[in-house]
CSV table of C-alpha atoms and ligand atoms in Angstrom, one decimal:
chain,number,residue,atom,x,y,z
Z,1005,MET,CA,-11.3,-30.6,-46.8
Z,1006,GLU,CA,-12.8,-28.8,-49.7
Z,1007,PHE,CA,-12.9,-31.3,-52.4
Z,1008,ILE,CA,-13.3,-34.7,-50.6
Z,1009,LYS,CA,-15.5,-36.0,-47.9
Z,1010,VAL,CA,-13.9,-38.3,-45.4
Z,1011,THR,CA,-15.6,-40.7,-43.0
Z,1012,GLU,CA,-13.1,-42.4,-40.7
Z,1013,GLN,CA,-15.5,-45.2,-39.6
Z,1014,TYR,CA,-17.8,-45.7,-42.5
Z,1015,GLN,CA,-18.1,-49.2,-41.1
Z,1016,PRO,CA,-16.0,-50.5,-38.2
Z,1017,GLY,CA,-12.4,-50.5,-39.4
Z,1018,ILE,CA,-13.3,-49.1,-42.8
Z,1019,ALA,CA,-12.6,-45.6,-43.8
Z,1020,LEU,CA,-14.3,-43.9,-46.8
Z,1021,ILE,CA,-12.9,-41.1,-49.0
Z,1022,GLN,CA,-15.5,-39.6,-51.4
Z,1023,LEU,CA,-14.2,-37.3,-54.2
Z,1024,ASN,CA,-16.5,-34.4,-54.2
Z,1025,ARG,CA,-16.3,-32.0,-57.2
Z,1026,PRO,CA,-19.5,-33.3,-58.8
Z,1027,LYS,CA,-20.0,-30.4,-61.2
Z,1028,GLU,CA,-16.6,-31.0,-62.7
Z,1029,LEU,CA,-17.1,-34.8,-62.8
Z,1030,ASN,CA,-14.5,-35.0,-59.9
Z,1031,ALA,CA,-11.7,-33.6,-62.1
Z,1032,LEU,CA,-8.6,-34.1,-60.0
Z,1033,ASN,CA,-7.1,-30.7,-59.3
Z,1034,LYS,CA,-3.9,-30.2,-57.3
Z,1035,GLN,CA,-5.7,-29.5,-54.0
Z,1036,LEU,CA,-8.0,-32.5,-54.3
Z,1037,MET,CA,-5.1,-34.8,-54.7
Z,1038,GLU,CA,-3.3,-33.2,-51.7
Z,1039,GLU,CA,-6.4,-33.7,-49.6
Z,1040,VAL,CA,-6.5,-37.4,-50.6
Z,1041,ARG,CA,-2.8,-37.8,-49.8
Z,1042,ASP,CA,-3.3,-36.1,-46.3
Z,1043,ALA,CA,-6.4,-38.3,-45.6
Z,1044,LEU,CA,-4.5,-41.5,-46.6
Z,1045,GLN,CA,-1.5,-40.6,-44.5
Z,1046,ALA,CA,-3.7,-40.0,-41.5
Z,1047,PHE,CA,-5.5,-43.4,-42.0
Z,1048,ASP,CA,-2.2,-45.1,-42.3
Z,1049,LYS,CA,-1.3,-43.9,-38.8
Z,1050,ASN,CA,-4.7,-44.7,-37.4
Z,1051,ASP,CA,-5.0,-48.1,-35.7
Z,1052,GLN,CA,-8.8,-48.0,-36.0
Z,1053,VAL,CA,-8.6,-48.0,-39.8
Z,1054,ARG,CA,-7.9,-51.4,-41.5
Z,1055,VAL,CA,-9.1,-50.8,-45.1
Z,1056,ILE,CA,-9.8,-47.6,-47.1
Z,1057,ILE,CA,-12.4,-47.2,-49.8
Z,1058,ILE,CA,-12.1,-44.4,-52.3
Z,1059,THR,CA,-15.2,-43.5,-54.4
Z,1060,GLY,CA,-16.8,-40.7,-56.4
Z,1061,ASN,CA,-20.5,-40.6,-57.3
Z,1062,GLU,CA,-22.7,-42.6,-59.7
Z,1063,GLN,CA,-21.8,-40.3,-62.6
Z,1064,ALA,CA,-18.1,-40.1,-62.2
Z,1065,PHE,CA,-15.2,-41.6,-60.2
Z,1066,ALA,CA,-13.1,-38.9,-61.8
Z,1067,ALA,CA,-13.0,-37.6,-65.4
Z,1068,GLY,CA,-9.2,-37.0,-65.2
Z,1069,ALA,CA,-6.8,-34.5,-64.0
Z,1070,ASP,CA,-8.2,-30.9,-64.2
Z,1071,ILE,CA,-7.6,-29.9,-67.8
Z,1072,LYS,CA,-8.5,-26.3,-67.0
Z,1073,GLN,CA,-5.7,-26.2,-64.4
Z,1074,MET,CA,-3.2,-27.6,-66.9
Z,1075,ALA,CA,-4.1,-26.1,-70.2
Z,1076,ASP,CA,-1.8,-23.1,-70.3
Z,1077,LYS,CA,1.2,-24.7,-68.4
Z,1078,SER,CA,4.6,-25.0,-69.9
Z,1079,ALA,CA,6.7,-28.2,-69.6
Z,1080,ILE,CA,8.8,-26.4,-67.0
Z,1081,ASP,CA,5.7,-25.2,-65.1
Z,1082,MET,CA,4.6,-28.9,-64.9
Z,1083,LEU,CA,8.0,-29.9,-63.8
Z,1084,LEU,CA,8.1,-27.3,-61.0
Z,1085,ILE,CA,4.6,-27.9,-59.8
Z,1086,ASP,CA,5.7,-31.5,-59.3
Z,1087,GLN,CA,2.3,-33.0,-58.6
Z,1088,PHE,CA,4.0,-36.4,-59.0
Z,1089,SER,CA,5.3,-36.2,-55.5
Z,1090,THR,CA,1.7,-36.2,-54.2
Z,1091,TRP,CA,0.8,-39.2,-56.4
Z,1092,ASP,CA,3.9,-41.0,-55.3
Z,1093,GLN,CA,2.9,-40.5,-51.7
Z,1094,ILE,CA,-0.5,-41.9,-52.4
Z,1095,ARG,CA,1.0,-44.9,-54.1
Z,1096,LYS,CA,3.0,-45.6,-50.9
Z,1097,THR,CA,-0.1,-46.0,-48.6
Z,1098,LYS,CA,0.5,-49.1,-46.5
Z,1099,LYS,CA,-3.1,-50.1,-45.9
Z,1100,PRO,CA,-5.2,-51.7,-48.6
Z,1101,ILE,CA,-7.3,-49.3,-50.8
Z,1102,ILE,CA,-10.4,-50.3,-52.8
Z,1103,ALA,CA,-11.6,-48.0,-55.5
Z,1104,ALA,CA,-15.4,-48.2,-55.8
Z,1105,VAL,CA,-15.9,-46.9,-59.4
Z,1106,SER,CA,-19.1,-45.8,-61.1
Z,1107,GLY,CA,-19.4,-43.7,-64.3
Z,1108,PHE,CA,-16.3,-42.1,-65.8
Z,1109,ALA,CA,-12.8,-43.2,-64.7
Z,1110,LEU,CA,-10.8,-41.4,-67.4
Z,1111,GLY,CA,-7.2,-40.2,-67.7
Z,1112,GLY,CA,-5.9,-39.4,-64.3
Z,1113,GLY,CA,-9.2,-40.9,-62.9
Z,1114,CYS,CA,-8.4,-44.2,-64.5
Z,1115,GLU,CA,-4.8,-43.9,-63.3
Z,1116,PHE,CA,-6.0,-43.1,-59.8
Z,1117,ALA,CA,-8.3,-46.1,-59.7
Z,1118,MET,CA,-5.4,-48.3,-61.0
Z,1119,THR,CA,-3.1,-46.9,-58.2
Z,1120,CYS,CA,-5.6,-48.4,-55.7
Z,1121,ASP,CA,-5.2,-52.1,-54.9
Z,1122,MET,CA,-8.6,-53.4,-56.1
Z,1123,ILE,CA,-11.4,-52.0,-58.1
Z,1124,ILE,CA,-15.1,-52.7,-57.7
Z,1125,ALA,CA,-17.1,-51.3,-60.7
Z,1126,SER,CA,-20.7,-50.5,-61.3
Z,1127,GLU,CA,-22.2,-51.6,-64.6
Z,1128,SER,CA,-22.1,-48.0,-65.8
Z,1129,ALA,CA,-18.3,-47.6,-65.2
Z,1130,LYS,CA,-16.2,-46.4,-68.2
Z,1131,PHE,CA,-12.5,-46.6,-68.1
Z,1132,GLY,CA,-10.1,-44.9,-70.5
Z,1133,GLN,CA,-7.0,-42.9,-71.2
Z,1134,PRO,CA,-8.3,-40.2,-73.6
Z,1135,GLU,CA,-5.3,-37.9,-73.2
Z,1136,ILE,CA,-4.3,-38.5,-76.8
Z,1137,LYS,CA,-7.5,-36.5,-77.8
Z,1138,ILE,CA,-6.1,-33.4,-76.0
Z,1139,GLY,CA,-2.6,-33.7,-77.4
Z,1140,THR,CA,-0.8,-35.3,-74.5
Z,1141,ILE,CA,-0.3,-38.8,-73.1
Z,1142,PRO,CA,-1.0,-40.4,-69.7
Z,1143,GLY,CA,1.1,-38.9,-67.0
Z,1144,ALA,CA,0.4,-40.7,-63.8
Z,1145,GLY,CA,1.2,-44.3,-64.8
Z,1146,GLY,CA,-1.4,-45.1,-67.5
Z,1147,THR,CA,1.1,-46.4,-70.1
Z,1148,GLN,CA,2.6,-48.7,-67.4
Z,1149,ARG,CA,-0.3,-49.8,-65.2
Z,1150,LEU,CA,-2.9,-50.2,-68.0
Z,1151,THR,CA,-0.4,-52.2,-70.1
Z,1152,LYS,CA,0.4,-54.5,-67.2
Z,1153,ALA,CA,-3.4,-54.9,-66.4
Z,1154,VAL,CA,-4.8,-55.5,-69.9
Z,1155,GLY,CA,-1.8,-56.4,-72.0
Z,1156,LYS,CA,0.0,-54.5,-74.8
Z,1157,ALA,CA,-2.4,-54.8,-77.7
Z,1158,LYS,CA,-5.4,-53.5,-75.7
Z,1159,ALA,CA,-3.4,-50.8,-74.0
Z,1160,MET,CA,-2.1,-49.6,-77.3
Z,1161,GLU,CA,-5.7,-49.5,-78.7
Z,1162,LEU,CA,-7.1,-47.6,-75.7
Z,1163,ILE,CA,-4.2,-45.1,-75.3
Z,1164,LEU,CA,-3.7,-44.4,-79.0
Z,1165,THR,CA,-7.4,-43.9,-79.8
Z,1166,GLY,CA,-8.7,-42.7,-76.4
Z,1167,ARG,CA,-11.5,-45.2,-76.6
Z,1168,PHE,CA,-13.4,-46.2,-73.4
Z,1169,LEU,CA,-13.6,-49.6,-71.9
Z,1170,SER,CA,-16.9,-50.7,-70.5
Z,1171,ALA,CA,-17.1,-52.2,-67.0
Z,1172,GLU,CA,-17.7,-55.7,-68.5
Z,1173,GLU,CA,-14.7,-55.3,-70.8
Z,1174,ALA,CA,-12.6,-54.0,-67.9
Z,1175,HIS,CA,-13.6,-57.1,-65.9
Z,1176,PHE,CA,-12.8,-59.4,-68.9
Z,1177,TYR,CA,-9.3,-57.9,-69.2
Z,1178,GLY,CA,-8.7,-58.2,-65.4
Z,1179,LEU,CA,-8.6,-54.5,-64.7
Z,1180,VAL,CA,-11.4,-54.7,-62.2
Z,1181,ASN,CA,-12.3,-57.3,-59.5
Z,1182,LYS,CA,-16.1,-57.3,-59.9
Z,1183,VAL,CA,-18.9,-55.6,-61.7
Z,1184,VAL,CA,-22.2,-55.1,-60.0
Z,1185,PRO,CA,-25.4,-53.1,-60.6
Z,1186,VAL,CA,-25.0,-49.4,-60.0
Z,1187,GLU,CA,-26.9,-49.4,-56.7
Z,1188,MET,CA,-24.5,-52.1,-55.3
Z,1189,TYR,CA,-21.0,-50.9,-56.1
Z,1190,LEU,CA,-20.3,-49.2,-52.8
Z,1191,HIS,CA,-22.0,-52.0,-50.8
Z,1192,GLU,CA,-19.9,-54.6,-52.7
Z,1193,ALA,CA,-16.7,-52.6,-51.9
Z,1194,VAL,CA,-17.6,-52.5,-48.3
Z,1195,GLU,CA,-18.2,-56.3,-48.2
Z,1196,LEU,CA,-14.7,-56.9,-49.7
Z,1197,ALA,CA,-13.2,-54.4,-47.2
Z,1198,LYS,CA,-15.0,-56.1,-44.3
Z,1199,GLU,CA,-13.5,-59.5,-45.2
Z,1200,ILE,CA,-10.0,-58.0,-45.4
Z,1201,ALA,CA,-10.5,-56.0,-42.2
Z,1202,ARG,CA,-11.0,-59.3,-40.3
Z,1203,MET,CA,-7.4,-60.5,-41.2
Z,1204,SER,CA,-4.2,-59.6,-39.4
Z,1205,PRO,CA,-3.4,-56.0,-40.3
Z,1206,VAL,CA,0.3,-56.8,-40.2
Z,1207,ALA,CA,-0.1,-59.7,-42.6
Z,1208,VAL,CA,-2.3,-57.6,-44.8
Z,1209,GLN,CA,0.3,-54.9,-45.0
Z,1210,LEU,CA,3.2,-57.2,-45.7
Z,1211,ALA,CA,1.2,-59.1,-48.3
Z,1212,LYS,CA,0.3,-55.9,-50.1
Z,1213,GLU,CA,3.9,-54.8,-50.0
Z,1214,ALA,CA,5.0,-58.1,-51.5
Z,1215,ILE,CA,2.4,-58.1,-54.2
Z,1216,ASN,CA,3.3,-54.6,-55.2
Z,1217,ARG,CA,7.0,-55.5,-55.3
Z,1218,SER,CA,6.3,-58.2,-57.9
Z,1219,PHE,CA,4.1,-55.8,-59.8
Z,1220,GLU,CA,6.3,-52.7,-59.6
Z,1221,THR,CA,9.9,-54.0,-59.8
Z,1222,GLN,CA,10.4,-52.2,-63.1
Z,1223,LEU,CA,7.6,-49.6,-62.6
Z,1224,ASP,CA,9.9,-46.8,-61.4
Z,1225,GLU,CA,11.9,-46.9,-64.6
Z,1226,GLY,CA,8.7,-47.0,-66.7
Z,1227,LEU,CA,7.2,-44.1,-64.7
Z,1228,ALA,CA,10.3,-42.0,-65.0
Z,1229,PHE,CA,10.3,-42.5,-68.8
Z,1230,GLU,CA,6.6,-41.7,-69.1
Z,1231,ARG,CA,7.0,-38.5,-67.0
Z,1232,LYS,CA,9.7,-37.1,-69.3
Z,1233,ASN,CA,7.5,-37.7,-72.4
Z,1234,PHE,CA,4.4,-36.3,-70.6
Z,1235,TYR,CA,6.4,-33.1,-69.8
Z,1236,LEU,CA,7.5,-33.0,-73.4
Z,1237,THR,CA,4.0,-32.9,-74.7
Z,1238,PHE,CA,3.6,-29.6,-72.8
Z,1239,ALA,CA,6.3,-28.2,-75.1
Z,1240,SER,CA,4.0,-28.9,-78.2
Z,1241,GLU,CA,1.5,-26.6,-79.8
Z,1242,ASP,CA,-0.8,-29.6,-80.1
Z,1243,GLN,CA,-1.1,-29.9,-76.3
Z,1244,LYS,CA,-2.1,-26.2,-76.0
Z,1245,GLU,CA,-4.6,-26.7,-78.9
Z,1246,GLY,CA,-6.0,-29.9,-77.5
Z,1247,MET,CA,-6.6,-28.5,-74.0
Z,1248,ASN,CA,-7.8,-25.1,-75.1
Z,1249,ALA,CA,-10.2,-26.7,-77.5
Z,1250,PHE,CA,-11.6,-28.8,-74.6
Z,1251,VAL,CA,-12.0,-25.7,-72.5
Z,1252,GLU,CA,-13.6,-23.7,-75.4
Z,1253,LYS,CA,-15.9,-26.7,-76.2
Z,1254,ARG,CA,-14.7,-27.1,-79.8
Z,1255,LYS,CA,-12.9,-29.8,-81.9
Z,1256,PRO,CA,-9.1,-29.6,-81.7
Z,1257,GLU,CA,-7.0,-29.0,-84.9
Z,1258,PHE,CA,-3.7,-30.8,-84.4
Z,1259,LYS,CA,-0.7,-29.6,-86.5
Z,1260,GLY,CA,1.9,-32.1,-85.4
Z,1261,ARG,CA,4.2,-29.7,-83.7
O,1005,LIG,N1,-10.9,-31.3,-66.4
O,1005,LIG,C1,-11.6,-30.2,-66.1
O,1005,LIG,N2,-13.0,-30.2,-66.2
O,1005,LIG,C2,-13.6,-31.3,-66.7
O,1005,LIG,C3,-12.9,-32.5,-66.9
O,1005,LIG,C4,-11.5,-32.5,-66.8
O,1005,LIG,N3,-10.8,-33.6,-67.0
O,1005,LIG,N4,-13.8,-33.4,-67.3
O,1005,LIG,C5,-15.0,-32.8,-67.3
O,1005,LIG,N5,-14.9,-31.5,-66.9
O,1005,LIG,C6,-15.9,-30.5,-66.7
O,1005,LIG,C7,-16.4,-30.0,-68.0
O,1005,LIG,O1,-15.6,-29.0,-68.5
O,1005,LIG,C8,-17.8,-29.5,-67.7
O,1005,LIG,O2,-17.7,-28.3,-67.0
O,1005,LIG,P1,-18.5,-27.0,-67.5
O,1005,LIG,O3,-18.3,-26.8,-68.9
O,1005,LIG,O4,-20.0,-27.4,-67.2
O,1005,LIG,O5,-18.0,-25.9,-66.6
O,1005,LIG,C9,-18.3,-30.5,-66.6
O,1005,LIG,O6,-17.1,-31.2,-66.1
O,1005,LIG,C10,-19.2,-31.6,-67.2
O,1005,LIG,O7,-18.5,-32.2,-68.3
O,1005,LIG,P2,-19.2,-32.3,-69.8
O,1005,LIG,O8,-20.2,-31.2,-70.0
O,1005,LIG,O9,-18.1,-32.4,-70.8
O,1005,LIG,O10,-20.0,-33.7,-69.6
O,1005,LIG,P3,-20.3,-34.8,-70.7
O,1005,LIG,O11,-21.2,-35.8,-70.0
O,1005,LIG,O12,-20.8,-34.1,-72.0
O,1005,LIG,O13,-18.9,-35.5,-71.1
O,1005,LIG,C11,-16.8,-36.5,-70.5
O,1005,LIG,C12,-18.3,-36.2,-70.1
O,1005,LIG,C13,-16.1,-37.2,-69.3
O,1005,LIG,C14,-16.8,-37.5,-71.7
O,1005,LIG,C15,-16.1,-35.2,-70.9
O,1005,LIG,O14,-16.3,-34.2,-69.8
O,1005,LIG,C16,-14.6,-35.3,-71.1
O,1005,LIG,O15,-14.2,-35.8,-72.2
O,1005,LIG,N6,-13.8,-35.0,-70.1
O,1005,LIG,C17,-12.4,-34.9,-70.3
O,1005,LIG,C18,-11.9,-36.3,-70.2
O,1005,LIG,C19,-10.3,-36.3,-70.4
O,1005,LIG,O16,-9.8,-35.9,-71.4
O,1005,LIG,N7,-9.6,-36.8,-69.3
O,1005,LIG,C20,-8.2,-36.8,-69.3
O,1005,LIG,C21,-7.6,-35.5,-68.9
O,1005,LIG,S1,-5.9,-35.4,-68.9
O,1005,LIG,C22,-0.5,-35.8,-63.5
O,1005,LIG,C23,-1.4,-36.7,-63.1
O,1005,LIG,C24,-2.5,-37.0,-63.9
O,1005,LIG,C25,-2.5,-36.5,-65.2
O,1005,LIG,C26,-1.6,-35.7,-65.6
O,1005,LIG,C27,-0.5,-35.3,-64.8
O,1005,LIG,N8,0.6,-35.4,-62.7
O,1005,LIG,C28,0.8,-36.0,-61.4
O,1005,LIG,C29,1.4,-34.3,-63.1
O,1005,LIG,C30,-3.7,-36.9,-66.0
O,1005,LIG,C31,-4.1,-36.2,-67.1
O,1005,LIG,C32,-5.5,-36.2,-67.5
O,1005,LIG,O17,-6.3,-36.9,-66.9
């Protein structure tokens, strides 16, 4: 594992995955997501693991998918790389996953946290879908999951402006379970995990499946729609301009084509 640290028994029955690209604010490259998928699949098969916690560091849970890896890709490149299959496999994890979030949870980082089952946030957490600022749109469920979590009006505001949501606001809108001081967020996630780990693992798995069913009945359709539009942004000059401007550390000039 190059980009994550895995502890199978962080506490009895509780596994920990720590995203570990601190210099890049844990930007989610392809390999990192594949490592997360492999770890989750192994934990799903491991009877000693009851609950999984995914965390980053104090500064960042994850500042998004790796823009440098995507910047020069065409729509067809994105289609063929098909990173969605990795994300789909992560989404199908049977055991409960708690995201322990501090600092930035942006773009794919916010989507990744929302793919988890519960979120414990530190007071410094910042959630957002800033893809619009680099000429694209959320591609891993942001338009669907954020809208279901915070409602249409707030989701529109966040996704169309790229504004960030503070931890307190995220709690107010029901995106996160609890906000605690920075030094407590992992501890709080562990406390929640311990309580769940004491329950019947079979009942926990079935309850998770049933809750997700109510939440996701129409999600597949929404995700498929979002994917097509996400790929389509890679056919625009504005996506190239937006991502290249980020890489070159300058302001983008969007031309509307
Ligand atoms: N990708 C690559 N590198 C990133 C990054 C990112 N998303 N975010 C930060 N970094 C890197 C910076 O380039 C910088 O690297 P160096 O220049 O030092 O080499 C380093 O991390 C520190 O960042 P900053 O110097 O910018 O730090 P600041 O504190 O000044 O600013 C920031 C922090 C988080 C506000 C800023 O870094 C920022 O705006 N980052 C980009 C946020 C963003 O736009 N996120 C959305 C990206 S698009 C998909 C799945 C998911 C997605 C798409 C497809 N499939 C399954 C196909 C999701 C797409 C996205 O997330």
